[in-house]
Amino acid sequence: MRILQLSDIHYRTHYTNDNAYERLLAKLESPLKHLELCLQDALQHGEYDCLCLTGDICDNGSVDDYQTVESIVKKYFPKIPIIAIPGNHDNENYQQVFGTKRHTTYQIQGYTIFALNNSEYGNANGKFTDEDFSWLDENLKTPEKKIILMHHPVRKYPGIPCLPQAEKFIQHIQNTNTILVMQGHVHWSEDYTINDTHYSVGPSTSFQGENNTENDSVSFYDVAGYKIYDLIDNHVSTKSYTIKMPTKVCSWKFTENKIQEIDVDINTDVESC
């Protein structure tokens, strides 16, 4: 089983200059150019069983914006399933192109893929309700090997909170033959294991951050990346690819729910990625 992951494209035709987050987006090279670079590069690494888009496909985008992203992805990978989940920057127009925001399952190569929605538009923390857990528990009862896609991570990072129900989620998937949990939202790649389940975060195709835990800050770079997953039975191996040389855009320091834009020294209300 081989999976191509693209995450956090954050495409919109036009960005504003209204706050730190919008200023960051406005400084970047076009996300569509990054997306095409990633897709072109991914074609050089063999064939895939499916392509997964793990949220923030657009950034408060129009229907045309979502259709543009979909058409580019299908141009390079017209024959494999494209499995998408929404992120906290995906508005109601997402559904007109990528379908329902409800949880969905897919059967591919002997694995059950859970496309979970743990996002809410405009809510940087994400959420997973009791009703969501009931659906998950019922569908996890099957014996097949399972892969879970979700946007919000179970780990906290500077300026990026984890899913509030992270601990409960970890407990609920324990001993359910869940092999892999694929996540987005963080904008850089990471892999770790919890209770014998492989947790992975995919890099952003739009921009990436570098975490500095010493001063609780994040530096942002105009760079594109994607991730490849190879699964054989219960074993998962991943490889993250970075396209083009990173160019630093700005740094944020987080203090008392404020962003200090270190490079330009402006304080503004927090707008999470």
Coordinates of C-alpha atoms in Angstrom, one line a residue:
M1 CA 0.0 0.0 0.0
R2 CA 1.5 3.4 -1.0
I3 CA 0.0 6.7 -0.2
L4 CA 0.8 10.2 -1.3
Q5 CA 0.0 12.9 1.2
L6 CA -0.5 16.6 0.4
S7 CA -1.5 19.0 3.2
D8 CA -2.3 22.6 4.0
I9 CA -2.2 24.1 0.5
H10 CA -4.0 27.2 1.8
Y11 CA -5.0 28.4 -1.7
R12 CA -7.0 31.5 -2.3
T13 CA -7.0 33.8 -5.4
H14 CA -6.3 36.9 -3.3
Y15 CA -5.0 37.5 0.2
T16 CA -5.3 40.7 2.3
N17 CA -2.9 42.6 4.6
D18 CA -5.3 42.7 7.5
N19 CA -3.3 40.7 10.1
A20 CA -0.2 38.7 10.7
Y21 CA -1.6 35.5 9.2
E22 CA -2.8 37.3 6.0
R23 CA 0.5 39.2 5.7
L24 CA 2.3 35.8 5.9
L25 CA 0.2 34.4 3.1
A26 CA 0.6 37.5 0.9
K27 CA 4.4 37.2 1.1
L28 CA 4.4 33.6 -0.3
E29 CA 4.9 32.4 -3.8
S30 CA 1.7 31.1 -5.3
P31 CA 0.4 27.9 -3.5
L32 CA -0.6 26.6 -6.9
K33 CA 3.0 26.7 -8.2
H34 CA 4.1 24.9 -5.0
L35 CA 1.4 22.3 -5.5
E36 CA 2.4 21.6 -9.1
L37 CA 6.1 21.3 -8.1
C38 CA 5.1 18.7 -5.5
L39 CA 2.9 16.7 -7.8
Q40 CA 5.6 16.8 -10.5
D41 CA 8.2 15.6 -8.1
A42 CA 6.0 12.9 -6.6
L43 CA 5.5 11.4 -10.1
Q44 CA 9.2 10.6 -10.1
H45 CA 8.8 8.3 -7.1
G46 CA 6.7 5.5 -8.5
E47 CA 3.0 4.7 -8.3
Y48 CA 0.4 5.3 -5.6
D49 CA -2.7 3.5 -4.4
C50 CA -4.4 6.8 -3.3
L51 CA -3.7 10.5 -2.8
C52 CA -4.8 12.1 0.5
L53 CA -5.4 15.8 1.1
T54 CA -5.3 16.3 4.9
G55 CA -7.1 19.7 5.2
D56 CA -6.8 23.4 4.7
I57 CA -7.0 22.8 0.9
C58 CA -8.0 26.4 0.5
D59 CA -8.1 29.3 2.8
N60 CA -11.6 30.6 3.0
G61 CA -11.7 29.9 -0.7
S62 CA -14.4 30.3 -3.3
V63 CA -15.9 27.3 -5.2
D64 CA -13.6 28.2 -8.1
D65 CA -10.6 28.1 -5.8
Y66 CA -11.5 24.5 -4.7
Q67 CA -12.1 23.5 -8.3
T68 CA -8.8 24.9 -9.3
V69 CA -6.9 22.8 -6.7
E70 CA -8.9 19.7 -7.6
S71 CA -8.2 20.1 -11.4
I72 CA -4.5 20.4 -10.8
V73 CA -4.3 17.3 -8.6
K74 CA -6.4 15.3 -11.1
K75 CA -4.2 16.5 -14.0
Y76 CA -1.2 14.7 -12.5
F77 CA -3.1 11.8 -10.9
P78 CA -6.2 11.1 -12.9
K79 CA -6.6 7.4 -12.1
I80 CA -6.1 7.0 -8.4
P81 CA -8.6 7.7 -5.6
I82 CA -8.3 11.2 -4.1
I83 CA -9.4 11.2 -0.4
A84 CA -9.9 14.7 1.1
I85 CA -10.7 15.9 4.6
P86 CA -11.4 19.6 5.6
G87 CA -9.3 21.7 7.8
N88 CA -10.2 24.8 9.9
H89 CA -9.6 27.1 7.0
D90 CA -12.0 25.2 4.7
N91 CA -15.4 26.9 4.4
E92 CA -18.7 25.6 3.2
N93 CA -17.5 25.8 -0.5
Y94 CA -15.3 22.8 0.2
Q95 CA -18.4 20.5 0.1
Q96 CA -19.4 21.6 -3.4
V97 CA -16.1 20.2 -4.8
F98 CA -14.8 17.6 -2.4
G99 CA -18.1 16.3 -1.1
T100 CA -19.4 15.9 2.4
K101 CA -17.6 17.0 5.6
R102 CA -18.9 14.0 7.4
H103 CA -16.7 11.1 8.4
T104 CA -16.2 8.6 5.5
T105 CA -14.5 5.2 5.1
Y106 CA -12.7 3.7 2.0
Q107 CA -11.5 0.2 1.3
I108 CA -8.1 0.2 -0.5
Q109 CA -5.6 -2.7 -0.7
G110 CA -6.9 -4.5 2.4
Y111 CA -6.9 -1.4 4.6
T112 CA -9.9 0.6 5.8
I113 CA -9.1 4.3 5.5
F114 CA -11.1 6.6 7.9
A115 CA -11.4 10.1 6.6
L116 CA -12.3 11.9 9.8
N117 CA -13.4 15.5 10.1
N118 CA -12.1 16.9 13.4
S119 CA -12.2 20.5 12.1
E120 CA -14.6 23.3 12.4
Y121 CA -14.3 26.4 10.2
G122 CA -12.6 29.2 12.0
N123 CA -11.7 27.1 15.1
A124 CA -7.9 26.6 15.2
N125 CA -8.2 24.0 18.0
G126 CA -10.4 21.5 16.1
K127 CA -13.1 19.4 17.9
F128 CA -14.3 15.8 18.1
T129 CA -17.7 15.5 19.8
D130 CA -19.3 12.6 21.7
E131 CA -21.3 11.8 18.6
D132 CA -18.1 11.7 16.6
F133 CA -16.6 9.2 19.1
S134 CA -19.7 7.1 18.9
W135 CA -19.4 6.9 15.1
L136 CA -15.7 6.1 15.4
D137 CA -16.1 3.4 18.1
E138 CA -18.8 1.6 16.0
N139 CA -16.7 1.7 12.8
L140 CA -13.5 0.6 14.6
K141 CA -15.0 -2.7 15.5
T142 CA -14.1 -4.4 12.2
P143 CA -11.0 -6.5 12.1
E144 CA -9.3 -4.9 9.1
K145 CA -6.1 -2.9 9.3
K146 CA -7.0 0.8 9.6
I147 CA -5.6 4.1 8.6
I148 CA -7.0 7.4 10.0
L149 CA -6.8 10.7 8.3
M150 CA -7.5 13.9 10.3
H151 CA -6.4 17.5 10.2
H152 CA -5.8 18.5 13.8
P153 CA -2.9 16.7 15.6
V154 CA -2.8 14.9 19.0
R155 CA 0.4 16.8 19.9
K156 CA 0.7 20.5 20.9
Y157 CA 3.2 22.8 19.2
P158 CA 4.1 26.5 19.8
G159 CA 1.2 28.5 18.6
I160 CA -0.6 25.3 17.4
P161 CA -2.8 23.6 20.0
C162 CA -3.5 20.0 19.8
L163 CA -7.0 18.6 19.4
P164 CA -8.8 19.2 22.7
Q165 CA -10.0 15.6 22.8
A166 CA -6.5 14.3 21.9
E167 CA -6.1 12.0 24.9
K168 CA -9.6 10.6 24.6
F169 CA -8.9 10.0 20.9
I170 CA -5.7 8.1 21.6
Q171 CA -7.5 5.9 24.1
H172 CA -10.4 5.1 21.8
I173 CA -8.2 3.9 18.9
Q174 CA -5.9 1.8 21.1
N175 CA -6.2 -2.0 20.4
T176 CA -8.3 -1.4 17.3
N177 CA -5.7 -2.5 14.6
T178 CA -5.2 1.1 13.7
I179 CA -1.8 1.1 12.0
L180 CA -1.4 4.7 11.0
V181 CA -2.8 8.2 11.9
M182 CA -2.1 10.8 9.2
Q183 CA -2.4 14.4 10.4
G184 CA -1.9 17.9 8.9
H185 CA -2.2 21.5 10.4
V186 CA 1.3 21.7 11.8
H187 CA 3.1 22.5 8.4
W188 CA 6.2 20.4 9.1
S189 CA 6.9 16.7 9.1
E190 CA 7.0 14.5 12.2
D191 CA 6.6 10.8 13.0
Y192 CA 6.1 9.2 16.4
T193 CA 4.5 6.1 17.9
I194 CA 1.8 6.0 20.6
N195 CA 0.5 2.6 21.8
D196 CA 2.0 0.8 18.8
T197 CA 0.2 3.1 16.3
H198 CA 2.3 5.2 14.0
Y199 CA 1.3 8.9 14.1
S200 CA 2.6 11.1 11.3
V201 CA 2.3 14.8 10.4
G202 CA 2.6 15.8 6.8
P203 CA 4.5 19.0 5.7
S204 CA 2.6 21.8 4.0
T205 CA 2.7 22.3 0.3
S206 CA 2.4 26.1 0.8
F207 CA 4.7 27.1 3.6
Q208 CA 6.4 25.4 6.6
G209 CA 7.4 26.4 10.1
E210 CA 10.4 25.7 12.2
N211 CA 9.7 25.3 15.9
N212 CA 12.0 27.0 18.4
T213 CA 11.0 25.6 21.9
E214 CA 13.6 27.8 23.7
N215 CA 11.8 31.0 23.1
D216 CA 8.3 29.6 22.1
S217 CA 8.6 31.0 18.6
V218 CA 8.1 29.7 15.0
S219 CA 9.9 30.8 11.9
F220 CA 8.0 30.5 8.6
Y221 CA 9.6 29.6 5.3
D222 CA 8.4 29.8 1.7
V223 CA 8.9 26.2 0.8
A224 CA 6.9 23.2 -0.4
G225 CA 6.7 19.6 0.8
Y226 CA 4.8 16.4 0.6
K227 CA 5.0 12.9 2.2
I228 CA 5.0 9.3 0.9
Y229 CA 3.8 6.4 3.0
D230 CA 4.7 2.7 2.3
L231 CA 2.7 0.1 4.3
I232 CA 3.3 -3.6 4.4
D233 CA 1.0 -5.4 6.7
N234 CA 1.4 -3.5 10.1
H235 CA 4.7 -1.8 9.2
V236 CA 4.7 1.9 8.1
S237 CA 7.7 3.7 6.6
T238 CA 7.5 7.4 5.6
K239 CA 9.6 9.8 3.6
S240 CA 9.1 13.5 3.6
Y241 CA 10.2 15.5 0.5
T242 CA 11.1 19.2 0.4
I243 CA 10.8 21.1 -2.9
K244 CA 12.9 24.2 -3.6
M245 CA 15.3 25.9 -1.2
P246 CA 13.5 27.4 1.8
T247 CA 13.3 31.2 2.0
K248 CA 12.5 32.7 5.4
V249 CA 9.3 34.9 5.3
C250 CA 8.9 35.9 9.0
S251 CA 9.0 34.7 12.6
W252 CA 6.3 34.8 15.2
K253 CA 6.7 34.8 19.0
F254 CA 3.7 33.9 21.1
T255 CA 3.1 35.9 24.2
E256 CA -0.2 36.1 26.2
N257 CA -2.3 35.1 23.2
K258 CA -0.6 37.7 21.0
I259 CA 1.6 37.2 17.9
Q260 CA 4.7 39.3 17.8
E261 CA 5.9 39.4 14.3
I262 CA 9.6 39.4 15.1
D263 CA 10.9 40.5 11.8
V264 CA 8.6 43.5 11.6
D265 CA 7.9 44.0 15.3
I266 CA 4.1 44.3 15.1
N267 CA 1.6 42.9 17.6
T268 CA -1.7 41.6 16.5
D269 CA -4.4 39.2 17.6
V270 CA -3.6 35.5 17.1
E271 CA -4.6 34.0 13.8
S272 CA -3.5 30.4 13.8
C273 CA -2.3 28.4 10.8

